[in-house]
Coordinates of C-alpha atoms in Angstrom, one line a residue:
X169 CA 100.7 123.3 94.3
X170 CA 103.7 124.3 96.5
X171 CA 105.1 121.7 98.8
X172 CA 108.1 121.8 101.1
X173 CA 110.1 119.5 103.3
X174 CA 111.3 120.1 106.8
X175 CA 113.0 116.8 107.7
X176 CA 115.3 114.4 105.9
X177 CA 115.9 112.0 108.7
X178 CA 115.0 111.3 112.4
X179 CA 117.3 113.8 114.0
X180 CA 117.3 116.6 111.4
X181 CA 117.2 120.3 112.3
X182 CA 114.3 120.9 114.8
X183 CA 113.9 124.5 113.7
X184 CA 113.2 123.6 110.1
X185 CA 109.5 123.2 110.4
X186 CA 109.2 126.8 111.7
X187 CA 111.6 128.0 109.1
X188 CA 109.5 126.5 106.3
X189 CA 106.2 127.8 107.7
X190 CA 107.6 131.3 108.2
X191 CA 109.5 131.4 104.9
X192 CA 108.1 133.0 101.8
X193 CA 108.6 132.6 98.1
X194 CA 109.6 135.4 95.7
X195 CA 105.9 136.1 95.1
X196 CA 105.3 136.4 98.9
X197 CA 103.2 133.2 99.0
X198 CA 103.6 130.5 101.6
X199 CA 103.4 126.7 101.2
X200 CA 100.3 124.7 100.5
X201 CA 101.7 121.5 102.1
X202 CA 104.7 120.7 104.3
X203 CA 106.1 117.2 104.5
X204 CA 108.6 115.5 106.8
X205 CA 110.6 112.3 106.1
X206 CA 111.7 110.7 109.4
X207 CA 112.1 107.0 108.4
X208 CA 115.0 105.0 107.0
X209 CA 115.8 101.3 107.3
X210 CA 118.0 102.0 110.3
X211 CA 115.3 104.2 111.8
X212 CA 112.8 101.4 111.7
X213 CA 115.2 99.3 113.8
X214 CA 115.6 102.2 116.3
X215 CA 111.9 102.6 116.6
X216 CA 111.5 98.8 117.0
X217 CA 113.9 99.0 120.0
X218 CA 111.8 101.8 121.4
X219 CA 108.7 99.6 121.3
X220 CA 110.5 96.9 123.2
X221 CA 110.9 99.3 126.1
X222 CA 107.5 101.0 125.7
X223 CA 104.8 99.6 123.3
X224 CA 103.1 103.1 123.2
X225 CA 106.1 104.5 121.4
X226 CA 107.4 103.6 118.0
X227 CA 107.0 107.0 116.4
X228 CA 109.4 110.0 115.8
X229 CA 109.2 112.0 119.0
X230 CA 110.9 115.0 117.5
X231 CA 107.9 115.5 115.2
X232 CA 105.7 116.0 118.3
X233 CA 108.1 118.6 119.6
X234 CA 108.0 120.5 116.3
X235 CA 104.2 120.5 116.2
X236 CA 104.1 121.8 119.8
X237 CA 105.9 124.8 118.5
X238 CA 104.4 125.2 115.0
X239 CA 100.9 123.6 114.7
X240 CA 99.2 126.9 115.3
X241 CA 101.3 128.6 112.7
X242 CA 100.5 125.9 110.2
X243 CA 96.8 126.3 110.7
X244 CA 97.1 130.1 110.5
X245 CA 98.9 129.9 107.2
X246 CA 96.6 127.2 105.8
X247 CA 99.4 124.7 105.4
X248 CA 98.6 121.0 105.6
X249 CA 101.2 118.8 107.2
X250 CA 102.0 115.2 105.9
X251 CA 104.6 113.1 107.6
X252 CA 105.7 109.4 107.9
X253 CA 106.8 110.1 111.5
X254 CA 104.2 107.6 112.6
X255 CA 106.8 104.9 112.1
X256 CA 105.6 101.7 113.8
X257 CA 102.7 103.4 115.6
X258 CA 100.9 105.9 113.4
X259 CA 97.7 105.6 115.4
X260 CA 99.6 106.4 118.6
X261 CA 101.2 109.4 117.0
X262 CA 97.8 110.6 115.7
X263 CA 96.4 110.5 119.2
X264 CA 99.5 112.3 120.5
X265 CA 99.0 115.1 117.9
X266 CA 95.4 115.5 119.1
X267 CA 96.7 115.8 122.6
X268 CA 99.1 118.5 121.5
X269 CA 96.3 120.3 119.6
X270 CA 94.0 120.2 122.6
X271 CA 96.7 121.5 124.9
X272 CA 97.2 124.4 122.5
X273 CA 93.5 125.1 122.2
X274 CA 93.5 124.3 118.5
X275 CA 90.8 122.5 116.5
X276 CA 92.7 120.1 114.2
X277 CA 91.6 117.3 111.9
X278 CA 94.2 114.5 112.3
X279 CA 94.1 111.4 110.1
X280 CA 96.5 108.5 109.9
X281 CA 97.5 105.8 107.4
X282 CA 98.1 102.2 108.6
X283 CA 98.3 98.7 107.2
X284 CA 102.0 98.6 106.5
X285 CA 102.8 96.3 109.5
X286 CA 103.0 92.8 107.9
X287 CA 104.8 90.8 110.7
X288 CA 101.9 88.4 110.6
X289 CA 102.7 87.4 107.0
X290 CA 105.4 85.0 107.9
X291 CA 107.7 87.6 109.6
X292 CA 106.6 86.8 113.2
X293 CA 110.1 86.6 114.5
X294 CA 111.1 89.9 113.0
X295 CA 111.4 93.0 115.2
X296 CA 109.9 95.0 112.3
X297 CA 108.4 94.1 109.0
X298 CA 106.7 97.0 107.1
X299 CA 105.5 97.1 103.5
X300 CA 106.1 100.3 101.6
X301 CA 102.8 102.0 100.9
X302 CA 101.9 104.6 98.2
X303 CA 100.4 108.0 98.3
X304 CA 96.7 107.4 97.6
X305 CA 95.9 106.8 101.3
X306 CA 97.4 110.2 102.1
X307 CA 95.4 111.8 99.2
X308 CA 92.1 110.3 100.6
X309 CA 92.8 111.8 104.0
X310 CA 93.5 115.2 102.6
X311 CA 90.4 115.1 100.4
X312 CA 88.3 114.5 103.5
X313 CA 89.7 117.6 105.2
X314 CA 92.6 116.4 107.2
X315 CA 94.9 119.2 108.4
X316 CA 97.6 116.7 109.6
X317 CA 98.2 113.3 108.1
X318 CA 100.7 110.9 109.8
X319 CA 101.7 107.5 108.3
X320 CA 103.7 104.5 109.0
X321 CA 106.1 103.1 106.3
X322 CA 105.1 104.7 103.1
X323 CA 107.8 105.3 100.5
X324 CA 109.8 108.5 101.0
X325 CA 108.3 110.0 97.9
X326 CA 104.7 109.1 98.9
X327 CA 104.4 112.0 101.3
X328 CA 104.7 114.3 98.2
X329 CA 102.8 112.1 95.8
X330 CA 99.7 112.0 98.2
X331 CA 99.3 115.8 98.3
X332 CA 99.9 116.1 94.6
X333 CA 97.2 113.5 93.9
X334 CA 94.7 115.2 96.2
X335 CA 95.5 118.7 94.8
X336 CA 95.4 117.9 91.1
X337 CA 92.8 115.1 91.1
X338 CA 95.0 112.5 89.4
X339 CA 93.8 108.9 89.1
X340 CA 95.8 105.6 89.7
X341 CA 96.5 105.5 85.9
X342 CA 97.9 109.0 85.6
X343 CA 101.3 107.4 85.2
X344 CA 103.3 110.3 83.8
X345 CA 101.9 112.7 86.4
X346 CA 102.5 110.3 89.2
X347 CA 106.0 109.6 88.0
X348 CA 106.7 113.4 88.0
X349 CA 105.6 113.7 91.6
X350 CA 107.7 110.7 92.6
X351 CA 110.8 112.4 91.1
X352 CA 109.9 115.7 92.9
X353 CA 109.4 113.7 96.1
X354 CA 112.7 111.9 95.7
X355 CA 114.4 115.3 95.4
X356 CA 112.7 116.7 98.5
X357 CA 112.9 113.6 100.7
X358 CA 116.4 114.2 102.1
X359 CA 115.9 117.8 102.9
X360 CA 119.0 120.0 102.4
X361 CA 120.8 117.3 100.3
X362 CA 118.9 119.1 97.4
X363 CA 120.3 122.5 98.4
X364 CA 123.9 121.7 98.8
X365 CA 124.2 119.3 101.6
X366 CA 126.6 116.3 101.1
X367 CA 127.4 117.8 97.7
X368 CA 130.8 117.1 96.1
X369 CA 130.7 120.6 94.6
X370 CA 130.3 122.3 98.0
X371 CA 133.1 124.8 97.2
X372 CA 130.9 126.4 94.6
X373 CA 128.1 127.1 97.1
X374 CA 127.8 130.5 98.9
X375 CA 129.5 130.3 102.3
X376 CA 127.9 133.0 104.2
X377 CA 127.2 131.3 107.6
X378 CA 123.5 130.8 106.9
X379 CA 122.2 127.2 107.4
X380 CA 121.2 125.5 104.2
X381 CA 117.6 126.1 103.3
X382 CA 115.2 123.2 103.0
X383 CA 113.8 122.6 99.5
X384 CA 110.3 123.0 98.1
X385 CA 108.7 122.0 94.9
X386 CA 106.1 123.7 92.7
X387 CA 104.3 120.8 91.1
X388 CA 102.1 121.4 88.1
X389 CA 99.0 119.5 87.0
X390 CA 101.0 117.7 84.3
X391 CA 103.5 116.3 86.9
X392 CA 106.4 118.7 86.0
X393 CA 107.9 120.6 88.8
X394 CA 110.3 123.4 89.8
X395 CA 112.7 122.7 92.7
X396 CA 113.5 125.9 94.7
X397 CA 113.9 127.2 98.2
X398 CA 112.6 130.1 100.3
X399 CA 114.1 133.5 99.7
X400 CA 117.0 134.4 102.0
X401 CA 117.9 130.8 103.0
X402 CA 121.4 129.3 102.7
X403 CA 122.8 127.0 100.1
X404 CA 121.7 126.8 96.4
X405 CA 119.4 124.9 94.0
X406 CA 121.2 124.1 90.8
X407 CA 121.1 121.4 88.2
X408 CA 124.0 119.7 90.0
X409 CA 122.5 119.8 93.5
X410 CA 119.3 118.4 92.1
X411 CA 121.2 115.7 90.1
X412 CA 123.1 114.8 93.3
X413 CA 119.8 114.0 95.0
X414 CA 118.3 112.3 92.0
X415 CA 121.2 109.8 92.0
X416 CA 121.0 109.1 95.7
X417 CA 120.2 105.6 96.7
X418 CA 118.5 104.5 93.5
X419 CA 119.1 101.2 91.7
X420 CA 118.2 100.6 88.0
X421 CA 116.8 103.1 85.5
X422 CA 113.3 102.2 86.6
X423 CA 112.4 103.5 90.1
X424 CA 109.8 101.3 91.6
X425 CA 107.1 102.9 93.8
X426 CA 103.8 101.4 94.9
X427 CA 101.8 103.9 92.7
X428 CA 104.0 104.0 89.6
X429 CA 107.2 102.8 87.9
X430 CA 109.2 105.9 87.1
X431 CA 111.7 105.9 84.2
X432 CA 114.7 107.8 85.6
X433 CA 116.3 108.0 82.2
X434 CA 113.4 110.2 81.0
X435 CA 114.1 113.0 83.5
X436 CA 115.1 116.4 82.0
X437 CA 116.5 119.2 84.1
X438 CA 116.7 122.9 83.2
X439 CA 117.8 125.9 85.3
X440 CA 115.1 128.5 84.9
X441 CA 116.5 131.2 87.2
X442 CA 118.4 131.7 90.4
X443 CA 117.7 128.7 92.7
X444 CA 115.1 127.3 90.3
X445 CA 115.5 124.0 88.5
X446 CA 112.7 122.6 86.3
X447 CA 112.1 118.9 86.2
X448 CA 110.1 117.8 83.1
X449 CA 109.7 114.9 80.6
X450 CA 109.3 112.3 83.3
X451 CA 107.6 109.2 82.1
X452 CA 105.9 106.5 84.1
X453 CA 104.2 103.1 83.7
X454 CA 102.1 100.8 85.8
X455 CA 103.5 100.0 89.3
X456 CA 105.1 96.7 90.3
X457 CA 102.7 93.9 91.2
X458 CA 104.3 93.2 94.6
X459 CA 105.1 95.5 97.5
X460 CA 108.6 95.8 99.0
X461 CA 108.9 95.0 102.7
X462 CA 111.6 96.4 105.1
X463 CA 112.4 93.5 107.6
X464 CA 114.6 94.1 110.6
X465 CA 115.7 91.3 112.9
X466 CA 117.8 91.4 116.0
X467 CA 121.1 89.9 114.9
X468 CA 123.0 89.8 118.2
X469 CA 125.5 92.0 120.0
X470 CA 128.6 93.9 119.0
X471 CA 131.5 95.9 120.5
X472 CA 134.5 97.8 119.2
X473 CA 137.9 98.9 120.6
X474 CA 140.4 101.2 118.8
X475 CA 144.1 101.1 119.4
X476 CA 146.2 104.2 118.5
X477 CA 149.5 103.3 116.8
X478 CA 152.2 106.0 116.6
X479 CA 155.5 106.5 114.8
X480 CA 157.7 103.8 113.4
X481 CA 156.9 100.1 112.8
X482 CA 153.1 100.6 112.5
X483 CA 152.4 97.3 110.8
X484 CA 154.6 95.4 113.2
X485 CA 152.8 97.0 116.1
X486 CA 149.4 96.1 114.6
X487 CA 150.6 92.5 114.1
X488 CA 151.6 92.1 117.7
X489 CA 148.3 93.4 119.1
X490 CA 146.5 90.9 116.9
X491 CA 148.8 88.1 118.0
X492 CA 148.2 88.9 121.7
X493 CA 144.4 89.6 121.6
X494 CA 143.1 87.1 119.0
X495 CA 143.6 83.9 121.1
X496 CA 141.6 85.5 124.0
X497 CA 138.5 86.3 121.9
X498 CA 135.5 84.0 121.9
X499 CA 133.1 86.0 119.7
X500 CA 131.9 84.3 116.6
X501 CA 132.9 87.2 114.3
X502 CA 136.1 89.2 114.7
X503 CA 137.0 92.0 112.2
X504 CA 140.2 94.0 112.2
X505 CA 140.9 97.2 110.2
X506 CA 144.1 99.2 110.1
X507 CA 144.0 102.8 108.9
X508 CA 146.5 104.3 106.5
X509 CA 150.1 104.2 107.6
X510 CA 151.3 107.7 108.5
X511 CA 153.7 109.6 106.2
X512 CA 157.3 109.7 107.4
X513 CA 158.5 112.6 109.5
X514 CA 155.1 113.9 110.5
X515 CA 155.2 117.3 112.2
X516 CA 152.4 116.4 114.7
X517 CA 151.9 113.4 116.9
X518 CA 148.4 112.9 115.5
X519 CA 149.8 113.0 112.0
X520 CA 152.2 110.3 112.9
X521 CA 149.4 108.0 114.2
X522 CA 146.8 105.7 112.8
X523 CA 144.0 103.5 114.3
X524 CA 143.7 99.8 114.5
X525 CA 140.1 98.8 115.1
X526 CA 138.8 95.5 116.3
X527 CA 135.0 94.8 116.1
X528 CA 133.4 91.7 117.5
X529 CA 129.9 90.3 117.0
X530 CA 128.1 87.4 118.6
X531 CA 124.6 86.1 119.2
X532 CA 125.0 86.6 122.9
X533 CA 126.3 89.6 124.8
X534 CA 128.9 87.9 127.0
X535 CA 131.5 87.2 124.4
X536 CA 131.5 90.8 123.3
X537 CA 131.4 92.3 126.8
X538 CA 134.1 92.0 129.4
X539 CA 135.3 88.8 127.7
X540 CA 136.4 91.1 124.9
X541 CA 137.2 94.5 126.5
X542 CA 139.0 92.9 129.5
X543 CA 141.8 91.2 127.5
X544 CA 142.2 94.4 125.4
X545 CA 142.7 96.6 128.4
X546 CA 145.1 94.1 130.0
X547 CA 147.5 94.8 127.2
X548 CA 148.0 98.4 128.3
X549 CA 151.4 97.7 129.9
X550 CA 152.2 94.5 128.0
X551 CA 152.1 95.3 124.3
X552 CA 153.5 97.8 121.7
X553 CA 155.3 101.0 122.7
X554 CA 152.9 104.0 123.0
X555 CA 149.9 101.8 123.7
X556 CA 146.7 103.8 124.1
X557 CA 143.0 103.5 123.1
X558 CA 140.6 106.1 121.9
X559 CA 138.0 105.4 124.5
X560 CA 137.3 103.4 127.7
X561 CA 135.8 100.0 127.4
X562 CA 132.1 100.1 126.3
X563 CA 129.2 97.8 127.0
X564 CA 127.9 95.5 124.2
X565 CA 125.2 97.0 122.0
X566 CA 122.5 95.1 120.1
X567 CA 122.5 95.2 116.3
X568 CA 119.9 94.5 113.7
X569 CA 120.0 92.7 110.4
X570 CA 118.1 94.3 107.5
X571 CA 116.7 92.4 104.5
X572 CA 114.2 93.3 101.8
X573 CA 111.3 91.1 101.1
X574 CA 108.3 91.3 98.8
X575 CA 104.6 90.5 99.4
X576 CA 101.4 90.3 97.3
X577 CA 99.4 93.5 97.4
X578 CA 96.3 91.5 98.3
X579 CA 97.8 90.5 101.6
X580 CA 98.3 94.2 102.7
X581 CA 95.3 96.3 103.7
X582 CA 96.2 99.9 103.0
X583 CA 93.9 101.8 105.3
X584 CA 93.1 105.4 106.1
X585 CA 91.6 106.3 109.5
X586 CA 90.0 109.7 109.0
X587 CA 89.7 112.4 111.5
X588 CA 86.1 111.3 112.5
X589 CA 87.3 107.7 113.0
X590 CA 86.0 106.3 109.7
X591 CA 88.1 103.6 108.2
X592 CA 88.7 103.6 104.4
X593 CA 90.6 100.8 102.6
X594 CA 92.5 102.0 99.6
X595 CA 92.0 99.9 96.5
X596 CA 94.9 98.2 94.8
X597 CA 95.9 99.1 91.2
X598 CA 94.6 96.8 88.5
X599 CA 97.5 97.1 86.1
X600 CA 101.1 96.2 86.7
X601 CA 104.4 96.6 85.0
X602 CA 106.5 93.7 83.6
X603 CA 109.8 94.1 85.4
X604 CA 111.9 91.2 83.8
X605 CA 115.1 92.1 82.1
X606 CA 116.1 95.0 84.3
X607 CA 119.3 93.6 85.7
X608 CA 123.0 93.9 85.2
X609 CA 124.9 96.3 83.0
X610 CA 123.1 98.8 80.8
X611 CA 125.6 99.4 77.9
X612 CA 126.6 103.0 77.0
X613 CA 124.6 104.4 74.1
X614 CA 127.6 106.4 73.0
X615 CA 130.2 105.4 70.4
X616 CA 133.7 104.6 71.7
X617 CA 135.9 107.7 71.5
X618 CA 138.8 107.8 69.1
X619 CA 142.3 107.1 70.3
X620 CA 143.8 110.1 72.1
X621 CA 146.5 111.1 74.5
X622 CA 145.6 110.6 78.1
X623 CA 146.8 112.0 81.4
X624 CA 146.4 110.6 84.9
X625 CA 144.2 112.8 87.1
X626 CA 141.6 112.4 89.8
X627 CA 138.2 111.1 88.5
X628 CA 136.7 114.1 90.4
X629 CA 138.5 116.6 88.1
X630 CA 135.1 117.3 86.5
X631 CA 132.9 114.5 87.9
X632 CA 130.6 114.8 90.8
X633 CA 129.5 111.9 93.0
X634 CA 126.8 111.0 95.5
X635 CA 126.7 107.6 97.3
X636 CA 124.7 105.8 99.9
X637 CA 123.2 102.5 101.1
X638 CA 120.4 100.3 99.9
X639 CA 120.4 97.7 102.7
X640 CA 123.6 95.6 102.1
X641 CA 124.2 97.2 98.7
X642 CA 126.1 100.4 98.0
X643 CA 124.8 102.9 95.5
X644 CA 127.3 105.2 93.6
X645 CA 126.1 107.9 91.3
X646 CA 128.6 109.7 89.1
X647 CA 127.8 112.6 86.7
X648 CA 129.6 115.4 84.8
X649 CA 129.8 118.8 86.4
X650 CA 127.3 121.2 84.8
X651 CA 129.6 124.2 84.5
X652 CA 128.7 125.3 81.0
X653 CA 131.9 123.9 79.5
X654 CA 131.9 123.3 75.7
X655 CA 133.4 119.9 76.6
X656 CA 130.4 118.7 78.5
X657 CA 129.1 116.3 75.8
X658 CA 132.5 114.8 75.2
X659 CA 133.0 114.4 79.0
X660 CA 129.7 112.6 79.3
X661 CA 130.7 110.2 76.5
X662 CA 134.0 109.6 78.2
X663 CA 132.5 108.9 81.6
X664 CA 129.8 106.6 80.3
X665 CA 132.4 104.6 78.4
X666 CA 134.9 104.5 81.4
X667 CA 132.5 103.3 84.1
X668 CA 132.1 99.6 83.6
X669 CA 131.8 96.8 86.1
X670 CA 135.5 96.0 85.6
X671 CA 136.5 99.6 86.1
X672 CA 134.4 99.9 89.3
X673 CA 136.2 96.8 90.7
X674 CA 139.6 98.6 90.0
X675 CA 138.5 101.8 91.7
X676 CA 136.9 99.9 94.6
X677 CA 139.1 96.9 95.3
X678 CA 136.7 95.8 98.1
X679 CA 134.3 95.0 95.2
X680 CA 136.7 92.6 93.5
X681 CA 134.5 89.6 94.2
X682 CA 131.1 91.3 94.3
X683 CA 128.4 91.7 91.7
X684 CA 128.5 95.2 90.1
X685 CA 125.7 96.7 88.0
X686 CA 126.1 99.9 85.9
X687 CA 123.2 101.9 84.5
X688 CA 123.5 104.8 82.2
X689 CA 121.3 108.0 82.6
X690 CA 122.1 110.0 79.5
X691 CA 119.8 112.9 80.2
X692 CA 121.6 113.5 83.5
X693 CA 125.1 113.0 82.0
X694 CA 125.4 110.3 84.6
X695 CA 125.9 106.6 85.5
X696 CA 124.5 104.9 88.5
X697 CA 126.5 102.0 90.0
X698 CA 125.2 99.3 92.4
X699 CA 127.8 97.3 94.3
X700 CA 125.9 94.3 95.7
X701 CA 126.8 93.1 99.2
X702 CA 129.5 95.8 99.9
X703 CA 127.8 96.7 103.2
X704 CA 127.1 93.1 104.3
X705 CA 123.9 92.9 106.3
X706 CA 123.2 96.6 106.2
X707 CA 124.3 99.6 108.3
X708 CA 123.3 98.2 111.7
X709 CA 125.3 95.1 111.2
X710 CA 128.2 96.2 109.0
X711 CA 131.8 96.3 110.3
X712 CA 132.9 98.3 107.4
X713 CA 134.7 101.7 108.1
X714 CA 131.9 103.5 106.2
X715 CA 128.8 101.3 106.9
X716 CA 126.4 103.4 104.9
X717 CA 128.8 104.1 101.9
X718 CA 128.3 107.9 102.5
X719 CA 131.9 108.6 101.7
X720 CA 132.3 106.1 98.9
X721 CA 131.6 108.6 96.2
X722 CA 134.3 111.0 97.5
X723 CA 136.8 108.2 97.7
X724 CA 136.1 107.2 94.1
X725 CA 136.4 110.8 93.0
X726 CA 139.9 111.0 94.5
X727 CA 141.0 107.9 92.6
X728 CA 143.4 108.5 89.7
X729 CA 142.3 107.5 86.2
X730 CA 143.5 108.0 82.7
X731 CA 141.6 111.0 81.2
X732 CA 141.6 111.9 77.5
X733 CA 143.5 115.2 77.2
X734 CA 140.8 116.4 74.8
X735 CA 138.2 116.5 77.7
X736 CA 140.5 117.9 80.4

């Protein structure tokens, strides 16, 4: 089966659905299935706010716009569409898709998957509380002839697992096959991140002005797959671009999904041609007994002002602003951050400047409204020389607090509503994995290298990185560049000995007092690092400069380390 992706987040390239439907593979064939991933922890909060204004919303409206343009083309090409764009209201989105089809004069079978909303299970005060569902509901809808399947909060990989199950006839105990589909789905889920987007080796990509192509996977009956892209699209599919996505926002070496527990350390990658990377060897076992729940609550209100400090005495100027403004603030939480002090004798004014940022948070809007911005503006003629701000005062904005929870499967009713209105409850698995002991540092399987001369150089000299957020935790994947070097194996050994919890705390001083976990993935020449609590209460509440840890990997790559001369 051939399955593609046309969205990695709510706000991705609108034209991608048409590009994927019109695109062709080397053999001239089109897709069998097209998926779109529109949901993230932050997106659920955004959709929750939408429902506060209009209960009939709660789904990704851009998906509707894409279908208005492309639904006829999908039917003409025989491509079935599967998407989690239903968000908090999959039934409402299914009805909206039927309206679009009717307006276009098209006869379309539309099904939806629901049951993920678990606010009634002790989360009554939460804005959103949604269990992550698996792919068997999607598979049931496709087997019954659905042309379009929309879901609520399934896992990102489930929109790929479901079609694979339906196409190949896998059962709930086809663990290796399911695990292979989960890995393929994980590679596809973030769209162009698998074809060169957010890739630390971006300089090696073709820079010809074409937008990056969205990825697709050819998934075989045994669960193995080939990741590729349509002919003539931008970017590239290489072992490194695929590895980059494999290491994105994972945790331990066991990747927990509702349908299967995937062993990430079993993955084998092989380049089989231009823009073709084979994924094989993936092993799976029974899924976890409980389902993860994404809970978002309204945490309060926040606001930020930024002061521009220029020239000499930067730190003294910052101290004076804090001394003047701090006594006037009544918010319960106040966070100050000062950018890097400019180098002496800068040849531009911007180069001689840095930003002092003040962020305030409170349960009520008033302390972060004019009570905050008024005193800041009043300093305009009464503070440091060159006083200026980057923007006019803004109104307070509400923020959410994310937390993961877990519920028993028996309390969640995974339900498919077929195109004819029939409701089908998806049965729970009967076997579950034992998950104890999967915490903390996984020691390197490689022997310590012999003593050698070292030289200080950036970690990124031959190490790629990809980072992101898992709620309040930061994920950092590091792996050796696959450039055909004869030193590759020695470099892998060096990296997996270097990256310990202690070393991570040296490279990321903010993590000095935090729990750090390191997991080795030998087949990928990689380590994955979890920094617990680096992002506080998650992206919507974090006051950190990089609240989603998107740039964490690039910062760590720029850090100087001692590298054995033998591997340089």
